[in-house]
PDB file of C-alpha atoms in Angstrom:
ATOM      1  CA  ARG I   1      39.409  14.241  39.082  1.00 67.00           C
ATOM      2  CA  LEU I   2      42.625  12.227  38.672  1.00 73.00           C
ATOM      3  CA  MET I   3      43.499  12.548  42.339  1.00 73.00           C
ATOM      4  CA  ASN I   4      40.029  12.084  43.860  1.00 71.00           C
ATOM      5  CA  MET I   5      38.514   9.551  41.469  1.00 74.00           C
ATOM      6  CA  VAL I   6      41.533   7.446  40.499  1.00 77.00           C
ATOM      7  CA  LEU I   7      44.590   7.717  42.733  1.00 78.00           C
ATOM      8  CA  LEU I   8      43.116   8.255  46.223  1.00 76.00           C
ATOM      9  CA  PRO I   9      40.789   5.214  46.076  1.00 79.00           C
ATOM     10  CA  VAL I  10      43.626   2.955  44.899  1.00 79.00           C
ATOM     11  CA  HIS I  11      46.066   4.418  47.420  1.00 76.00           C
ATOM     12  CA  ASN I  12      43.567   4.116  50.279  1.00 75.00           C
ATOM     13  CA  SER I  13      42.725   0.503  49.425  1.00 76.00           C
ATOM     14  CA  PHE I  14      45.907  -0.517  51.263  1.00 71.00           C
ATOM     15  CA  ASP I  15      45.902  -0.751  55.043  1.00 63.00           C
ATOM     16  CA  MET I  16      49.115   0.973  56.037  1.00 56.00           C
ATOM     17  CA  THR I  17      47.940   1.880  59.532  1.00 59.00           C
ATOM     18  CA  ASP I  18      49.808  -0.839  61.434  1.00 60.00           C
ATOM     19  CA  PRO I  19      52.687   1.139  62.981  1.00 59.00           C
ATOM     20  CA  SER I  20      54.662  -2.038  63.789  1.00 57.00           C
ATOM     21  CA  SER I  21      55.193  -2.834  60.102  1.00 55.00           C
ATOM     22  CA  ARG I  22      55.741   0.702  58.806  1.00 58.00           C
ATOM     23  CA  ASP I  23      59.552   0.750  59.050  1.00 62.00           C
ATOM     24  CA  THR I  24      60.172  -2.944  58.510  1.00 65.00           C
ATOM     25  CA  GLU I  25      60.927  -5.048  55.464  1.00 67.00           C
ATOM     26  CA  VAL I  26      57.239  -6.034  55.307  1.00 64.00           C
ATOM     27  CA  GLY I  27      56.185  -2.394  55.477  1.00 70.00           C
ATOM     28  CA  TYR I  28      58.605  -1.404  52.709  1.00 77.00           C
ATOM     29  CA  LYS I  29      57.358  -4.253  50.499  1.00 81.00           C
ATOM     30  CA  GLN I  30      53.735  -3.210  51.098  1.00 81.00           C
ATOM     31  CA  ARG I  31      54.589   0.394  50.234  1.00 81.00           C
ATOM     32  CA  ALA I  32      56.399  -0.693  47.046  1.00 83.00           C
ATOM     33  CA  GLN I  33      53.423  -2.848  46.019  1.00 85.00           C
ATOM     34  CA  GLN I  34      51.057   0.053  46.763  1.00 85.00           C
ATOM     35  CA  GLU I  35      53.167   2.433  44.660  1.00 87.00           C
ATOM     36  CA  ILE I  36      53.215   0.065  41.668  1.00 88.00           C
ATOM     37  CA  ILE I  37      49.427  -0.318  41.804  1.00 88.00           C
ATOM     38  CA  VAL I  38      48.913   3.461  42.126  1.00 88.00           C
ATOM     39  CA  LEU I  39      51.327   4.083  39.248  1.00 90.00           C
ATOM     40  CA  GLY I  40      49.528   1.436  37.176  1.00 90.00           C
ATOM     41  CA  ALA I  41      46.183   3.158  37.820  1.00 90.00           C
ATOM     42  CA  LEU I  42      47.739   6.474  36.799  1.00 90.00           C
ATOM     43  CA  MET I  43      49.094   4.991  33.573  1.00 92.00           C
ATOM     44  CA  LYS I  44      45.764   3.378  32.758  1.00 92.00           C
ATOM     45  CA  HIS I  45      43.969   6.684  33.394  1.00 91.00           C
ATOM     46  CA  VAL I  46      46.127   8.477  30.816  1.00 92.00           C
ATOM     47  CA  GLY I  47      45.776   5.680  28.244  1.00 93.00           C
ATOM     48  CA  MET I  48      49.079   3.886  28.777  1.00 92.00           C
ATOM     49  CA  CYS I  49      49.734   0.195  29.360  1.00 90.00           C
ATOM     50  CA  PRO I  50      50.399  -0.510  33.066  1.00 90.00           C
ATOM     51  CA  LYS I  51      52.023  -3.839  32.128  1.00 88.00           C
ATOM     52  CA  LEU I  52      55.179  -1.834  31.432  1.00 87.00           C
ATOM     53  CA  LEU I  53      55.656  -1.770  35.213  1.00 84.00           C
ATOM     54  CA  GLN I  54      55.501  -5.549  35.562  1.00 80.00           C
ATOM     55  CA  GLN I  55      58.124  -6.455  32.999  1.00 77.00           C
ATOM     56  CA  ARG I  56      61.850  -6.008  32.829  1.00 76.00           C
ATOM     57  CA  ILE I  57      62.724  -2.626  31.343  1.00 74.00           C
ATOM     58  CA  SER I  58      63.943  -2.985  27.775  1.00 73.00           C
ATOM     59  CA  SER I  59      64.864  -0.682  24.922  1.00 70.00           C
ATOM     60  CA  GLU I  60      61.871  -1.985  22.905  1.00 76.00           C
ATOM     61  CA  ASP I  61      59.500  -0.290  25.377  1.00 79.00           C
ATOM     62  CA  GLY I  62      60.610   3.138  24.218  1.00 82.00           C
ATOM     63  CA  ASN I  63      60.795   6.127  26.527  1.00 89.00           C
ATOM     64  CA  TRP I  64      57.419   5.587  28.194  1.00 90.00           C
ATOM     65  CA  LEU I  65      58.404   7.730  31.188  1.00 91.00           C
ATOM     66  CA  GLU I  66      58.710  10.774  28.934  1.00 92.00           C
ATOM     67  CA  THR I  67      55.299   9.924  27.450  1.00 91.00           C
ATOM     68  CA  LEU I  68      53.777   9.650  30.936  1.00 92.00           C
ATOM     69  CA  HIS I  69      55.395  12.954  31.950  1.00 91.00           C
ATOM     70  CA  THR I  70      53.990  14.705  28.866  1.00 91.00           C
ATOM     71  CA  LYS I  71      50.501  13.294  29.461  1.00 91.00           C
ATOM     72  CA  LEU I  72      50.558  14.368  33.123  1.00 88.00           C
ATOM     73  CA  GLU I  73      51.662  17.885  32.213  1.00 87.00           C
ATOM     74  CA  SER I  74      48.754  18.137  29.785  1.00 88.00           C
ATOM     75  CA  ILE I  75      46.094  17.326  32.404  1.00 84.00           C
ATOM     76  CA  ILE I  76      47.473  19.089  35.479  1.00 82.00           C
ATOM     77  CA  PRO I  77      46.747  22.824  35.683  1.00 79.00           C
ATOM     78  CA  LYS I  78      49.915  24.893  35.230  1.00 81.00           C
ATOM     79  CA  ALA I  79      49.269  26.732  38.491  1.00 79.00           C
ATOM     80  CA  TYR I  80      49.802  23.428  40.341  1.00 78.00           C
ATOM     81  CA  LEU I  81      53.168  22.797  38.745  1.00 79.00           C
ATOM     82  CA  LYS I  82      54.602  26.277  39.108  1.00 83.00           C
ATOM     83  CA  THR I  83      57.137  27.347  41.725  1.00 85.00           C
ATOM     84  CA  TYR I  84      56.430  30.924  42.828  1.00 86.00           C
ATOM     85  CA  CYS I  85      59.783  32.535  43.437  1.00 87.00           C
ATOM     86  CA  ASN I  86      59.686  36.292  44.090  1.00 84.00           C
ATOM     87  CA  VAL I  87      56.244  36.451  42.468  1.00 85.00           C
ATOM     88  CA  GLN I  88      52.703  35.831  43.668  1.00 85.00           C
ATOM     89  CA  PRO I  89      50.158  33.700  41.814  1.00 87.00           C
ATOM     90  CA  SER I  90      47.917  35.609  39.433  1.00 87.00           C
ATOM     91  CA  GLU I  91      44.236  35.914  40.327  1.00 86.00           C
ATOM     92  CA  GLN I  92      43.437  33.200  37.794  1.00 89.00           C
ATOM     93  CA  GLU I  93      46.061  30.854  39.293  1.00 88.00           C
ATOM     94  CA  LEU I  94      44.770  31.602  42.774  1.00 84.00           C
ATOM     95  CA  ASN I  95      41.215  30.781  41.666  1.00 83.00           C
ATOM     96  CA  VAL I  96      42.352  27.458  40.190  1.00 84.00           C
ATOM     97  CA  MET I  97      44.124  26.521  43.418  1.00 84.00           C
ATOM     98  CA  MET I  98      41.223  27.636  45.620  1.00 82.00           C
ATOM     99  CA  SER I  99      38.817  25.534  43.577  1.00 81.00           C
ATOM    100  CA  GLN I 100      40.762  22.442  44.654  1.00 78.00           C
ATOM    101  CA  SER I 101      41.484  23.315  48.274  1.00 80.00           C
ATOM    102  CA  LYS I 102      38.599  23.291  50.721  1.00 80.00           C
ATOM    103  CA  SER I 103      40.823  24.445  53.588  1.00 81.00           C
ATOM    104  CA  ALA I 104      42.009  27.496  51.629  1.00 83.00           C
ATOM    105  CA  PHE I 105      38.490  28.263  50.463  1.00 82.00           C
ATOM    106  CA  ASP I 106      37.208  28.068  54.065  1.00 84.00           C
ATOM    107  CA  ALA I 107      40.082  30.246  55.341  1.00 83.00           C
ATOM    108  CA  ALA I 108      39.388  32.856  52.669  1.00 84.00           C
ATOM    109  CA  CYS I 109      35.632  33.116  53.288  1.00 86.00           C
ATOM    110  CA  ILE I 110      35.127  35.698  56.013  1.00 87.00           C
ATOM    111  CA  VAL I 111      32.187  37.679  57.303  1.00 86.00           C
ATOM    112  CA  ASP I 112      32.946  41.312  58.052  1.00 83.00           C
ATOM    113  CA  SER I 113      31.491  43.385  60.918  1.00 87.00           C
ATOM    114  CA  MET I 114      28.467  44.266  58.770  1.00 87.00           C
ATOM    115  CA  GLY I 115      27.672  40.583  58.179  1.00 88.00           C
ATOM    116  CA  VAL I 116      28.796  40.693  54.551  1.00 89.00           C
ATOM    117  CA  ARG I 117      30.640  37.636  53.251  1.00 87.00           C
ATOM    118  CA  ARG I 118      33.761  38.309  51.274  1.00 86.00           C
ATOM    119  CA  THR I 119      36.876  36.501  50.130  1.00 84.00           C
ATOM    120  CA  ASP I 120      40.163  37.337  51.786  1.00 85.00           C
ATOM    121  CA  ARG I 121      42.629  36.599  48.972  1.00 83.00           C
ATOM    122  CA  GLU I 122      45.647  37.009  51.236  1.00 84.00           C
ATOM    123  CA  ALA I 123      44.288  34.418  53.710  1.00 84.00           C
ATOM    124  CA  ALA I 124      43.734  32.040  50.806  1.00 84.00           C
ATOM    125  CA  ARG I 125      47.249  32.656  49.476  1.00 83.00           C
ATOM    126  CA  GLN I 126      48.775  31.964  52.902  1.00 84.00           C
ATOM    127  CA  LYS I 127      46.828  28.716  53.214  1.00 84.00           C
ATOM    128  CA  LEU I 128      47.542  27.575  49.645  1.00 86.00           C
ATOM    129  CA  LEU I 129      51.246  28.208  49.280  1.00 87.00           C
ATOM    130  CA  VAL I 130      53.968  26.432  51.229  1.00 85.00           C
ATOM    131  CA  LYS I 131      57.738  26.803  51.114  1.00 86.00           C
ATOM    132  CA  TRP I 132      59.403  24.180  48.951  1.00 80.00           C
ATOM    133  CA  ARG I 133      63.072  23.648  49.686  1.00 78.00           C
ATOM    134  CA  ASP I 134      64.886  26.897  48.922  1.00 80.00           C
ATOM    135  CA  ARG I 135      63.220  27.258  45.551  1.00 81.00           C
ATOM    136  CA  GLY I 136      60.130  29.253  46.422  1.00 85.00           C
ATOM    137  CA  MET I 137      56.475  28.587  47.175  1.00 86.00           C
ATOM    138  CA  VAL I 138      54.300  25.814  45.714  1.00 87.00           C
ATOM    139  CA  PHE I 139      50.667  24.734  45.949  1.00 85.00           C
ATOM    140  CA  GLY I 140      50.633  22.883  49.294  1.00 83.00           C
ATOM    141  CA  ASP I 141      47.840  20.421  48.501  1.00 76.00           C
ATOM    142  CA  LEU I 142      49.741  19.341  45.437  1.00 71.00           C
ATOM    143  CA  LEU I 143      52.927  18.857  47.406  1.00 71.00           C
ATOM    144  CA  SER I 144      51.389  16.354  49.800  1.00 73.00           C
ATOM    145  CA  ASN I 145      49.047  14.311  47.592  1.00 77.00           C
ATOM    146  CA  PHE I 146      50.885  14.656  44.289  1.00 80.00           C
ATOM    147  CA  ASN I 147      54.213  13.681  45.830  1.00 79.00           C
ATOM    148  CA  LEU I 148      52.674  10.728  47.651  1.00 81.00           C
ATOM    149  CA  MET I 149      50.681   9.362  44.728  1.00 83.00           C
ATOM    150  CA  VAL I 150      52.569  10.421  41.603  1.00 86.00           C
ATOM    151  CA  ILE I 151      56.142  11.565  42.242  1.00 85.00           C
ATOM    152  CA  ASP I 152      57.142   8.971  44.879  1.00 85.00           C
ATOM    153  CA  PRO I 153      55.820   5.947  42.937  1.00 87.00           C
ATOM    154  CA  ILE I 154      57.585   7.098  39.760  1.00 88.00           C
ATOM    155  CA  GLN I 155      60.861   7.842  41.564  1.00 87.00           C
ATOM    156  CA  HIS I 156      60.848   4.570  43.523  1.00 85.00           C
ATOM    157  CA  SER I 157      59.783   2.400  40.568  1.00 84.00           C
ATOM    158  CA  VAL I 158      61.537   4.013  37.608  1.00 85.00           C
ATOM    159  CA  GLY I 159      63.842   6.909  38.435  1.00 84.00           C
ATOM    160  CA  PHE I 160      64.228  10.439  39.692  1.00 85.00           C
ATOM    161  CA  ALA I 161      64.692  12.107  36.329  1.00 88.00           C
ATOM    162  CA  VAL I 162      62.783  11.943  33.052  1.00 89.00           C
ATOM    163  CA  PRO I 163      65.126  11.321  30.129  1.00 90.00           C
ATOM    164  CA  THR I 164      63.961  13.417  27.201  1.00 91.00           C
ATOM    165  CA  ASN I 165      64.863  12.524  23.646  1.00 89.00           C
ATOM    166  CA  THR I 166      67.049  15.652  23.434  1.00 91.00           C
ATOM    167  CA  VAL I 167      69.074  14.565  26.481  1.00 92.00           C
ATOM    168  CA  LEU I 168      69.361  10.997  25.218  1.00 91.00           C
ATOM    169  CA  GLN I 169      70.656  12.188  21.837  1.00 91.00           C
ATOM    170  CA  SER I 170      73.214  14.425  23.591  1.00 92.00           C
ATOM    171  CA  ILE I 171      74.462  11.569  25.771  1.00 90.00           C
ATOM    172  CA  LYS I 172      74.669   9.340  22.698  1.00 89.00           C
ATOM    173  CA  LEU I 173      77.204  11.772  21.180  1.00 91.00           C
ATOM    174  CA  TYR I 174      79.590  11.162  24.104  1.00 88.00           C
ATOM    175  CA  GLY I 175      79.160   7.362  24.320  1.00 78.00           C
ATOM    176  CA  PRO I 176      79.994   4.721  25.153  1.00 84.00           C
ATOM    177  CA  VAL I 177      78.634   5.366  28.633  1.00 84.00           C
ATOM    178  CA  VAL I 178      79.549   3.521  31.827  1.00 84.00           C
ATOM    179  CA  GLU I 179      76.779   3.555  34.387  1.00 80.00           C
ATOM    180  CA  VAL I 180      77.470   3.506  38.117  1.00 80.00           C
ATOM    181  CA  GLY I 181      74.600   3.085  40.581  1.00 74.00           C
ATOM    182  CA  ALA I 182      72.137   2.445  37.781  1.00 68.00           C
ATOM    183  CA  GLY I 183      69.041   2.033  39.954  1.00 76.00           C
ATOM    184  CA  THR I 184      66.271   0.454  37.880  1.00 81.00           C
ATOM    185  CA  GLY I 185      68.221   0.532  34.614  1.00 82.00           C
ATOM    186  CA  TYR I 186      65.614   2.694  32.904  1.00 85.00           C
ATOM    187  CA  TRP I 187      68.130   5.176  31.504  1.00 87.00           C
ATOM    188  CA  SER I 188      70.308   2.314  30.200  1.00 85.00           C
ATOM    189  CA  ALA I 189      67.330   0.773  28.434  1.00 85.00           C
ATOM    190  CA  VAL I 190      66.238   3.996  26.736  1.00 87.00           C
ATOM    191  CA  LEU I 191      69.843   4.822  25.805  1.00 87.00           C
ATOM    192  CA  ARG I 192      70.165   1.392  24.158  1.00 85.00           C
ATOM    193  CA  GLY I 193      66.967   2.237  22.292  1.00 85.00           C
ATOM    194  CA  VAL I 194      68.531   5.347  20.717  1.00 85.00           C
ATOM    195  CA  GLY I 195      71.718   3.515  19.792  1.00 79.00           C
TER     196      GLY I 195
END
């Protein structure tokens, strides 16, 4: 529901088809604007204030990235977030993935020589899972859409890592901290918030 009803319509409302502007300053600005709007729609969907994206990051905002991360984890099926390393998805996990992947469902539905329809679980598994770096196999549909509409906007707008309160408290013990290559300054702001 999140992907199809919220993020895809917002993402597709931008015309990014002009190949001449794709790798130019204009194209990068359009992509950044698109990512902020998609991220704002995501935040609104989970009950957070998208205005946090439009203001300068400050310690008074709290660690809203951790809140967003927690809310996303609560609504995304665990099978989508799991990396399968030396283990295959359970039947229940496979069913969850197949319910969201028309291509895998179509690949798995076969008719045998007697005309009986059956589900080829191995065909579904091969269609569903793709290699992810050297870490194992992940749900392929998630990798493309989720990266494009959730991970990339968060990484480009806020940061690559989610600072948890435990990590922030640990860093605080070793302070003061000098930041080099601070990016958006999100970590600095949340560190100032914890003292």
